[in-house]
PDB file of C-alpha atoms in Angstrom:
ATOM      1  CA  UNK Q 846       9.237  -2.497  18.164  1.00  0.00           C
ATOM      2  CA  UNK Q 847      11.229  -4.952  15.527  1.00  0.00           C
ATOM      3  CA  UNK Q 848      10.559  -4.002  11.980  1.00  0.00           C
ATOM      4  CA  UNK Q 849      10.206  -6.376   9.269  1.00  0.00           C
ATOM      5  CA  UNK Q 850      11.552  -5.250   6.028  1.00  0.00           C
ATOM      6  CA  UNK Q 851      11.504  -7.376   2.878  1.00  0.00           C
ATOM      7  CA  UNK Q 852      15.248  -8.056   1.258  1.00  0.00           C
ATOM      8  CA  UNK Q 853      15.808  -5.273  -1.372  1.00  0.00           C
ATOM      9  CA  UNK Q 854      14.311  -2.759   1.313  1.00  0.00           C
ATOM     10  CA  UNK Q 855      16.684  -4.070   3.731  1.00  0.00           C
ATOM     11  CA  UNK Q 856      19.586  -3.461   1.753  1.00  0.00           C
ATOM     12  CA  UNK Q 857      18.877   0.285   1.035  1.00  0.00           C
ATOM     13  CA  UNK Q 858      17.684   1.288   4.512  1.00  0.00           C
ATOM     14  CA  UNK Q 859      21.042  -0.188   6.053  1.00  0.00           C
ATOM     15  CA  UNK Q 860      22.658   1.814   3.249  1.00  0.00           C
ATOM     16  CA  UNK Q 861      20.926   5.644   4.389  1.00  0.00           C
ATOM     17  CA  UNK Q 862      21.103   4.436   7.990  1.00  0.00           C
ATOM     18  CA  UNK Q 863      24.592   3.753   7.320  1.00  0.00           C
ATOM     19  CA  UNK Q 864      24.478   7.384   6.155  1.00  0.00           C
ATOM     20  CA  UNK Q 865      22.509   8.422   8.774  1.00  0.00           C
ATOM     21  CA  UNK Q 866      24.833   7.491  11.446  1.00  0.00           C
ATOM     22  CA  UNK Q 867      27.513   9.011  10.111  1.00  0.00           C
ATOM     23  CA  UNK Q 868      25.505  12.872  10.804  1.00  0.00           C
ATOM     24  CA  UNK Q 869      23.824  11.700  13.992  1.00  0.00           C
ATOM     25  CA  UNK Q 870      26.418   9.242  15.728  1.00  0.00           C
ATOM     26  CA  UNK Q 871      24.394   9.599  19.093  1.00  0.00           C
ATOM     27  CA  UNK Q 872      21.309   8.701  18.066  1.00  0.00           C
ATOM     28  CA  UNK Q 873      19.579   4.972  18.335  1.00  0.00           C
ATOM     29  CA  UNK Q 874      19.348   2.660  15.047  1.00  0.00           C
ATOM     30  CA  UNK Q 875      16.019   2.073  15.809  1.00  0.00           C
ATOM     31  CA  UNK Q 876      15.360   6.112  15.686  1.00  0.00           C
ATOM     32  CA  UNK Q 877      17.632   6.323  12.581  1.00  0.00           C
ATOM     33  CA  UNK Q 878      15.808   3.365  10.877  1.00  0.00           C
ATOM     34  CA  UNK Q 879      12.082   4.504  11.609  1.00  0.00           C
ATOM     35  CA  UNK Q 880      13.240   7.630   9.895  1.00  0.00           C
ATOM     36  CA  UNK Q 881      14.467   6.427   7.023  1.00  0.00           C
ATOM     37  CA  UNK Q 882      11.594   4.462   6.348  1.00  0.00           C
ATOM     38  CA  UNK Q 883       8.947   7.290   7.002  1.00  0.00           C
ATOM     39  CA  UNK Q 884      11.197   8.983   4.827  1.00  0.00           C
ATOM     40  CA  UNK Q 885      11.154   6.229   1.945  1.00  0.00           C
ATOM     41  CA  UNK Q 886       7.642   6.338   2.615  1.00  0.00           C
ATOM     42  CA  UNK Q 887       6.897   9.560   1.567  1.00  0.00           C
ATOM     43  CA  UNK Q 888       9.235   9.692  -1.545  1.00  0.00           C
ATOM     44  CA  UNK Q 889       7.316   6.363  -2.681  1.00  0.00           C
ATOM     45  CA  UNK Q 890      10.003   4.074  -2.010  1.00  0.00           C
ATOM     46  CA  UNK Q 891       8.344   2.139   0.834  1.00  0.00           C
ATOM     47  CA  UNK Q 892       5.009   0.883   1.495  1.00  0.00           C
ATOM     48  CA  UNK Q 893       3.545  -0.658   4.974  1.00  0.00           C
ATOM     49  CA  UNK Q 894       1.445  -3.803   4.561  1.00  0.00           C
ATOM     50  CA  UNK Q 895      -0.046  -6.891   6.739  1.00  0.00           C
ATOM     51  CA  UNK Q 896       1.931  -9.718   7.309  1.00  0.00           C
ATOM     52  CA  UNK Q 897       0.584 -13.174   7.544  1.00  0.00           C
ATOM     53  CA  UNK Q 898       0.923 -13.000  11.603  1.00  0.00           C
ATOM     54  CA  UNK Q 899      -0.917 -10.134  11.563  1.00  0.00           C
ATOM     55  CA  UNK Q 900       2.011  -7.575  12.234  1.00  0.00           C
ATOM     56  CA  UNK Q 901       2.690  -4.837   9.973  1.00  0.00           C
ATOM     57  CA  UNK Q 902       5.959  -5.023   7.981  1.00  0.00           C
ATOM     58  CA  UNK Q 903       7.290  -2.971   5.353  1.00  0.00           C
ATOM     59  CA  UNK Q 904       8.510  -3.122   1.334  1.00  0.00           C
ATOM     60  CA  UNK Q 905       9.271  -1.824  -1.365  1.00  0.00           C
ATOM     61  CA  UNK Q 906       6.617   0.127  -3.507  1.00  0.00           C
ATOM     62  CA  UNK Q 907       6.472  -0.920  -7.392  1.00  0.00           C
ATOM     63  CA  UNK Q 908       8.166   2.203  -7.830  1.00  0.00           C
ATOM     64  CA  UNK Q 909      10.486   1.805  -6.253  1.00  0.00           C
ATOM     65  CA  UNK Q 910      11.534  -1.867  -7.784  1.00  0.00           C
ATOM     66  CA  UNK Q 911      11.000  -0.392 -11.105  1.00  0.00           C
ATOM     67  CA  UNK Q 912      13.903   2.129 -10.433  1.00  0.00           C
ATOM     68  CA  UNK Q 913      16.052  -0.965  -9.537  1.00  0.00           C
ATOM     69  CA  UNK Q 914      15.331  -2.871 -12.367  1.00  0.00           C
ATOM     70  CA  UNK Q 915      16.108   0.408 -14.611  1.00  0.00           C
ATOM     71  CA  UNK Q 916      19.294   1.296 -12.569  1.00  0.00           C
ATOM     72  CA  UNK Q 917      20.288  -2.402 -13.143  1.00  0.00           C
ATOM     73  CA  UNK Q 918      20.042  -2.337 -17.119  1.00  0.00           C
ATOM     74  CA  UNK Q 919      21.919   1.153 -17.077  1.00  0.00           C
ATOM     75  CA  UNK Q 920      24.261  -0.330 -15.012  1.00  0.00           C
ATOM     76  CA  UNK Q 921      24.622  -3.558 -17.279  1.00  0.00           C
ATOM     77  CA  UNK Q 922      24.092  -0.915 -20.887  1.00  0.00           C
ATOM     78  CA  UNK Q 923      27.447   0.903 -19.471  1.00  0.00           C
ATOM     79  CA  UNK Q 924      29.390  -1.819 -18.832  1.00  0.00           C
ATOM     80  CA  UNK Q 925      28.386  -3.236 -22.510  1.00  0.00           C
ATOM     81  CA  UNK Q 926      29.537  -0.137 -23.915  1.00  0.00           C
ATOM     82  CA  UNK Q 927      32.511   0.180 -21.926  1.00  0.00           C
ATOM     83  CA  UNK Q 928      35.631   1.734 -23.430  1.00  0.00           C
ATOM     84  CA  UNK Q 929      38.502  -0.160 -20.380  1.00  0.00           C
TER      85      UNK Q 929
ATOM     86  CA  UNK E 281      33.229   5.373 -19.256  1.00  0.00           C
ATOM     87  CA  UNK E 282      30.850   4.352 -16.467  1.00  0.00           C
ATOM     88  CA  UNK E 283      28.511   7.076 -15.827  1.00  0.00           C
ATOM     89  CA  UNK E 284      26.679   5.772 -12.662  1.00  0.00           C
ATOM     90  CA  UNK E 285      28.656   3.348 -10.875  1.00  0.00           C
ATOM     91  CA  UNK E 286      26.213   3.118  -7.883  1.00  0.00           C
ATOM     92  CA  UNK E 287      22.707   2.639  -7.541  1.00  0.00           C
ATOM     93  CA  UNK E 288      21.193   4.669  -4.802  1.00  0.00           C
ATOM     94  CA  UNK E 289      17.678   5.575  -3.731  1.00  0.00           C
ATOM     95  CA  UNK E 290      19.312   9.022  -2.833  1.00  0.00           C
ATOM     96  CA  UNK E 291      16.469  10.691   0.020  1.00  0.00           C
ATOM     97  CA  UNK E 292      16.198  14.228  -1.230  1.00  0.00           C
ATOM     98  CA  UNK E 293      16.092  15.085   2.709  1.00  0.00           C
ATOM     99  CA  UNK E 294      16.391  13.192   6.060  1.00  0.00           C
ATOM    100  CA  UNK E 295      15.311  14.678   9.538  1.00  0.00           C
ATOM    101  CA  UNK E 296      15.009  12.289  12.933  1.00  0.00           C
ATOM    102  CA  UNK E 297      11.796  10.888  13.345  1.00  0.00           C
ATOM    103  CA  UNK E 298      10.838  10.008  17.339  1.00  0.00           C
ATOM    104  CA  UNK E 299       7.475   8.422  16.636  1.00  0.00           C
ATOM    105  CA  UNK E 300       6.385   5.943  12.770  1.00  0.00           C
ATOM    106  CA  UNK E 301       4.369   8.804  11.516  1.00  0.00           C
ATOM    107  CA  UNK E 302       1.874   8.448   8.700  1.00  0.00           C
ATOM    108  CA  UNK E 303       2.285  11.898   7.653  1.00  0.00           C
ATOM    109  CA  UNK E 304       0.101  13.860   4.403  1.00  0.00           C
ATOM    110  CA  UNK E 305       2.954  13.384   2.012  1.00  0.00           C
ATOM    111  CA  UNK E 306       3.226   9.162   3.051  1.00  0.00           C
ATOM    112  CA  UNK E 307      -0.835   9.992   2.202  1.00  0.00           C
ATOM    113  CA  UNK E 308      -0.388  11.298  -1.300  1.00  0.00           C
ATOM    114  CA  UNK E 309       1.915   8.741  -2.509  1.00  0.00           C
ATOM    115  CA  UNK E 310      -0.575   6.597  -1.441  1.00  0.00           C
ATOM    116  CA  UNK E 311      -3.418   7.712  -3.261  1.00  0.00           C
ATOM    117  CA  UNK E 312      -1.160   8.147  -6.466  1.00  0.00           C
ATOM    118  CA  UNK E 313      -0.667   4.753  -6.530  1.00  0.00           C
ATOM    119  CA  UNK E 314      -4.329   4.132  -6.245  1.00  0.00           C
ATOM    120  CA  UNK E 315      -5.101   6.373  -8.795  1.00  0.00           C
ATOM    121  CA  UNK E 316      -2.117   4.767 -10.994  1.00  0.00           C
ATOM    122  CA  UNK E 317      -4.047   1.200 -10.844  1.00  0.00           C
ATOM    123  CA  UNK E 318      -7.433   3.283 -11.011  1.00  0.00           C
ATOM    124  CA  UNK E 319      -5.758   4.556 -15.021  1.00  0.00           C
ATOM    125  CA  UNK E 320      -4.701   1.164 -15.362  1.00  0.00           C
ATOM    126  CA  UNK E 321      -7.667  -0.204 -14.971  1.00  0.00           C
ATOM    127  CA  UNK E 322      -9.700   2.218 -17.146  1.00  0.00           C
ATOM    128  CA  UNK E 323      -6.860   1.579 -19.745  1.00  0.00           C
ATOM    129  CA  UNK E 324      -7.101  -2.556 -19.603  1.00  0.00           C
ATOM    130  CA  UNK E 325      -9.385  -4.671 -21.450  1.00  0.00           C
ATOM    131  CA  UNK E 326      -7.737  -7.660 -19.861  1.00  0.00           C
ATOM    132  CA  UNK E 327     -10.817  -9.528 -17.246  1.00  0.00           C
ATOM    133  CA  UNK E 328      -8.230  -9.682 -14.452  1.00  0.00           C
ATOM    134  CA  UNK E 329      -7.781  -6.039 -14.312  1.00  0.00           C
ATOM    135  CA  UNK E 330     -10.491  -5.380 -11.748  1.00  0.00           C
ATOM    136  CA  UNK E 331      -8.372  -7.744  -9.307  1.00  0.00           C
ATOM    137  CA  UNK E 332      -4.929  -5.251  -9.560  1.00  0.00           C
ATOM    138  CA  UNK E 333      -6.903  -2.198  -8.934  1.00  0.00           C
ATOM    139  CA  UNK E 334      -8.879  -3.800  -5.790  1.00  0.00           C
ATOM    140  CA  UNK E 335      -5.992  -5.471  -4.466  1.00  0.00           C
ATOM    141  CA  UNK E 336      -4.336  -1.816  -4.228  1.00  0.00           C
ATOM    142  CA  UNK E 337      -7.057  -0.491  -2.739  1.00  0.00           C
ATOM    143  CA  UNK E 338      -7.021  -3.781  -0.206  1.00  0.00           C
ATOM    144  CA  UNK E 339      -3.645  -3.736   0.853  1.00  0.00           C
ATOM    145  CA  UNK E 340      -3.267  -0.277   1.815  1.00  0.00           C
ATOM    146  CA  UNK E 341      -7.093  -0.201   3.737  1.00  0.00           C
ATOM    147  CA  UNK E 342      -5.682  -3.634   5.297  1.00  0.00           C
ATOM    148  CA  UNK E 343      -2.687  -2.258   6.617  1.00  0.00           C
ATOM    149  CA  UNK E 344      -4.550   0.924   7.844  1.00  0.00           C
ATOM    150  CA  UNK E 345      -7.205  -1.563  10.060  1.00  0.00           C
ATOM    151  CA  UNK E 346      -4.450  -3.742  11.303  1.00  0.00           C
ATOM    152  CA  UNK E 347      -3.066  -0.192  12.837  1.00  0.00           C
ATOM    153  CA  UNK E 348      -6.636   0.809  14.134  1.00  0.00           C
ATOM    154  CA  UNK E 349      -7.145   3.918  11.904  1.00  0.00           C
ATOM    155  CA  UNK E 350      -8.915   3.067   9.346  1.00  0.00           C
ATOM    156  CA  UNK E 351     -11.530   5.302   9.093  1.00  0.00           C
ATOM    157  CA  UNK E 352      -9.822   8.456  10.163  1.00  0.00           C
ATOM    158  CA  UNK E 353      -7.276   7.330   7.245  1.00  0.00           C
ATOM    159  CA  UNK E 354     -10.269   7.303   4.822  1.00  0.00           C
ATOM    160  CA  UNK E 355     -11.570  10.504   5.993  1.00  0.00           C
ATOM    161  CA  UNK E 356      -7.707  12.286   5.239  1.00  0.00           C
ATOM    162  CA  UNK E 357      -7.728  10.756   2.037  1.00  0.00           C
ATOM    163  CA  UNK E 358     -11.073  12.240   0.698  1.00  0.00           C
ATOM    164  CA  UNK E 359     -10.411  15.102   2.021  1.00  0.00           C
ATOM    165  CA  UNK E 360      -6.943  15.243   0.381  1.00  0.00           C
ATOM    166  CA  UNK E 361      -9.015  14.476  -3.063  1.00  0.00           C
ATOM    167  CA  UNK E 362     -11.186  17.528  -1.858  1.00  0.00           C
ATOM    168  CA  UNK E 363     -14.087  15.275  -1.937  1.00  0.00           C
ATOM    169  CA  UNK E 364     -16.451  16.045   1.666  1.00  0.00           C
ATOM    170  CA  UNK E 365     -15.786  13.238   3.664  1.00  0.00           C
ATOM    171  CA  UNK E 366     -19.853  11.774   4.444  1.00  0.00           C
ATOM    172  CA  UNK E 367     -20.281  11.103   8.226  1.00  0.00           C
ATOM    173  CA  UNK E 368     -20.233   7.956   8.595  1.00  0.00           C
ATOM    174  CA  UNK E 369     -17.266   6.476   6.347  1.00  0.00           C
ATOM    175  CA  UNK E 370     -16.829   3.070   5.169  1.00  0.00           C
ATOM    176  CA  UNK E 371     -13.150   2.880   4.393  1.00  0.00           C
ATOM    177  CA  UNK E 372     -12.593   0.476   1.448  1.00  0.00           C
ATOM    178  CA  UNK E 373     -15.690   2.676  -0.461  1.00  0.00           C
ATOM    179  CA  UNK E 374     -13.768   6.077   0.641  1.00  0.00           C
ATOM    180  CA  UNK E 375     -10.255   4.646  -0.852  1.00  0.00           C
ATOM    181  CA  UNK E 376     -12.359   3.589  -4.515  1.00  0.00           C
ATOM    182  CA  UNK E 377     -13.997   6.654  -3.888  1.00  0.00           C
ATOM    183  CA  UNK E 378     -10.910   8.591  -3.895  1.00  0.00           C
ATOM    184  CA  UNK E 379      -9.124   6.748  -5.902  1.00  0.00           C
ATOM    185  CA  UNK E 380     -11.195   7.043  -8.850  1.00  0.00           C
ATOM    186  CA  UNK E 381     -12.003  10.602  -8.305  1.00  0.00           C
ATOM    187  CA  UNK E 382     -12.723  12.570 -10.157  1.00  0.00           C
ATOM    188  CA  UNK E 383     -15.065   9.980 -11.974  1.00  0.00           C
ATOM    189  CA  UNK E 384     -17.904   9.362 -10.733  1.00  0.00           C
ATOM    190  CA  UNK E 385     -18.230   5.701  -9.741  1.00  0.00           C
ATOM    191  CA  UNK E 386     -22.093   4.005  -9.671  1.00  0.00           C
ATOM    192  CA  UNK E 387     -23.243   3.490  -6.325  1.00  0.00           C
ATOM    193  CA  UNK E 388     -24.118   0.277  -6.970  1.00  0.00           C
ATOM    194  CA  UNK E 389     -20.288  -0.469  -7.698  1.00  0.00           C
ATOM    195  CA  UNK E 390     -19.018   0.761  -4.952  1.00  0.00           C
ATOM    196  CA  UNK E 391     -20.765  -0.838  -2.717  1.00  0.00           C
ATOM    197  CA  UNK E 392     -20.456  -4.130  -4.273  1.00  0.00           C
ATOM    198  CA  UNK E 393     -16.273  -3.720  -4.664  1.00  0.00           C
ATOM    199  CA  UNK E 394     -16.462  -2.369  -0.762  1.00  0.00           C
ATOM    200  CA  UNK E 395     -18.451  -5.472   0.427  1.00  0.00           C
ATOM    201  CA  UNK E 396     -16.272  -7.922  -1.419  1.00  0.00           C
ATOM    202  CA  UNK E 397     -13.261  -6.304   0.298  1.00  0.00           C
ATOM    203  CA  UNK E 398     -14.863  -6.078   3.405  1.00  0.00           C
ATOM    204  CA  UNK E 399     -15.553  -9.735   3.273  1.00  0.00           C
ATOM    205  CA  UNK E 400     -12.027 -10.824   2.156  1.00  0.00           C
ATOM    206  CA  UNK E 401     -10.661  -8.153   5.130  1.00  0.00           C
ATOM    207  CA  UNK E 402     -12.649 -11.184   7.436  1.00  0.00           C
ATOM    208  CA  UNK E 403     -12.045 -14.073   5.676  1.00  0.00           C
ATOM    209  CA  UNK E 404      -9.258 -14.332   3.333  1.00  0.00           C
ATOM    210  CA  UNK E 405      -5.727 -15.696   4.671  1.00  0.00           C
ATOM    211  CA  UNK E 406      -2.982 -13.214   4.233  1.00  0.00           C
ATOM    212  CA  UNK E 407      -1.075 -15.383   2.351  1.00  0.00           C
ATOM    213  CA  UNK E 408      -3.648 -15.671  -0.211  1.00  0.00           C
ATOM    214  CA  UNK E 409      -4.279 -12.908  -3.085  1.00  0.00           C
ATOM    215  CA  UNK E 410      -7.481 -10.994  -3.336  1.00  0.00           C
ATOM    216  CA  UNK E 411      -7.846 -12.152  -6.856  1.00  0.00           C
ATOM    217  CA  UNK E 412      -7.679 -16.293  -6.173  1.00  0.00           C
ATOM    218  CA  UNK E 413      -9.577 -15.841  -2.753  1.00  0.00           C
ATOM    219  CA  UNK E 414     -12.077 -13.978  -4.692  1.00  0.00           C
ATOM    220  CA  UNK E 415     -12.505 -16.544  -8.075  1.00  0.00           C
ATOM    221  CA  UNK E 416     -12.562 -19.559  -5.795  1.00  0.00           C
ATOM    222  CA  UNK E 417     -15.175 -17.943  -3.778  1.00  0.00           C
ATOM    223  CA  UNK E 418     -17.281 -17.763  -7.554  1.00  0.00           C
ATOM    224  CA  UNK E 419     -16.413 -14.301  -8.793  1.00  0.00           C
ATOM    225  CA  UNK E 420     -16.928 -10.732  -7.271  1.00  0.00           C
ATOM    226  CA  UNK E 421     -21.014 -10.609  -7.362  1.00  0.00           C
ATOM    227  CA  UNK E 422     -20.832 -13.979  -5.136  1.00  0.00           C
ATOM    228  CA  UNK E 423     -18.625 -12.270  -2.627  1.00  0.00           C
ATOM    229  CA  UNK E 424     -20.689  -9.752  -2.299  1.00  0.00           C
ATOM    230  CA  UNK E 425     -23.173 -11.745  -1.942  1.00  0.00           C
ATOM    231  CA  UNK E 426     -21.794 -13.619   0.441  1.00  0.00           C
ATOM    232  CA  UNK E 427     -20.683 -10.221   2.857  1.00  0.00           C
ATOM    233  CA  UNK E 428     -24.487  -9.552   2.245  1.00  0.00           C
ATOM    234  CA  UNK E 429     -25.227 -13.083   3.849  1.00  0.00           C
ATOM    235  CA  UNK E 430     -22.661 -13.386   6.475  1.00  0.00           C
ATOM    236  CA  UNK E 431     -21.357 -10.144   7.809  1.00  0.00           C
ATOM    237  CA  UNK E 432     -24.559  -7.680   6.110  1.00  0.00           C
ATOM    238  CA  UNK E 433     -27.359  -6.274   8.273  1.00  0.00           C
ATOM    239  CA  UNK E 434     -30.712  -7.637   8.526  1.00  0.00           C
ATOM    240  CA  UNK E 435     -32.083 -11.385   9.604  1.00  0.00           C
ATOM    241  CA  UNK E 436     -29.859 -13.331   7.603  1.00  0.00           C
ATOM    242  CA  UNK E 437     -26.579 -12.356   8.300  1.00  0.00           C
ATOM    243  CA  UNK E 438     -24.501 -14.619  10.474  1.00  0.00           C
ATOM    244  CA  UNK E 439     -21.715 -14.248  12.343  1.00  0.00           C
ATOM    245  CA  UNK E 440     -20.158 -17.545  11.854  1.00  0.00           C
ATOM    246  CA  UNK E 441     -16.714 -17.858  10.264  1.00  0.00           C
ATOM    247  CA  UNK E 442     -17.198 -20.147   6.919  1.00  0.00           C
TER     248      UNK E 442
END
């Protein structure tokens, strides 16, 4: 089975599969990915949904995208208040 | 100094998974979603409101029929409400059900939200959101009116696709 993820949940499941892989190196990506995402599920990070075709696909809750957008102004508050 | 140079979602714990489960805990954050856009909704005064909170509730009952567990789904989430799941369930009225718990919704309202939805579940194109398919259709008492027609019980209803 091929997931579908949308972009920004791409990018962090490849990150914890990434991880992933690094504690289980024997163990399929498929396996390792499926995980992650139930696991992103239940934390609130992922959702499931419909796509167009009909196929189920998967991205990220509100939630989750609201942590993003906070990380990202931390991120960009820091670097304002810098001392380099 | 930077004090978080890296953004990540961080899982709090990771085990090996050999089948997609939809486990209790996937469930709950689920349901506090729905009753997040259930607050929000009690908390608007803005006329679209009605649209987020049924669009919630559409998506996830959408997903769940497209999988073929729909009603089992509905009956694990009043149950996980500790609401006594009736025997026959209706999932898109078990999700508003639940969702809005514990208030205590008209009947009346649920069943006109739940036929809407059922008729955009059969109609509307994916693509599409609830709340345009809905408005071009002539507001939420029209769909309803139009499951009633179509897709309802008795003479009327037909089976044709509009």
């Amino acid at each position: 089975m091929k997931f579908h993820l949308d972009k920004t949940l791409a990018l962090w499941a490849d990150v914890e599969v990434q991880m992933a892989k690094i504690h289980s190196p024997n163990v399929r990506r498929k396996i390792l990915l499926q995980s992650v995402l139930c696991e992103f599920e239940e934390q609130g990070l992922a959702m499931r949904y419909r796509r167009a075709n009909g196929t189920l696909g998967w991205k990220a809750t509100p939630k989750f995208s609201q942590h993003l957008s906070d990380a990202e102004l931390d991120a960009t508050d820091d670097l304002q208040h810098a001392d380099f | 100094m930077l004090s978080s140079p890296t953004f990540s979602p961080g899982l709090t714990r990771f085990r090996l998974r050999p089948k997609m489960e939809y486990s209790n805990e996937a469930l709950d954050e689920d349901l506090t979603r729905l009753t997040g856009a259930w607050a929000a909704l009690q908390s608007s005064r803005a006329r679209d409101s009605v649209y987020e909170f049924l669009t919630v509730v559409f998506d996830l009952v959408d997903w769940w029929m497209s999988d073929g567990k729909a009603k089992g789904r509905a009956r694990r989430i009043l149950i996980r409400q500790g609401i006594k799941p009736p025997e026959v369930t209706e999932p898109f009225g078990a999700v508003i059900i639940a969702a809005a718990h514990p208030t205590i919704l008209d009947k009346r309202m649920i069943s006109k939200w739940s036929r809407v939805l059922r008729y955009a579940a059969r109609y509307k194109d994916p693509a599409q959101s609830l709340g345009e398919f809905v408005k071009e259709r002539g507001g939420l008492n029209a769909c309803a009116a139009r499951y009633a027609r179509r897709l309802g019980r008795g003479p009327r209803a037909l089976v044709k696709k509009d």
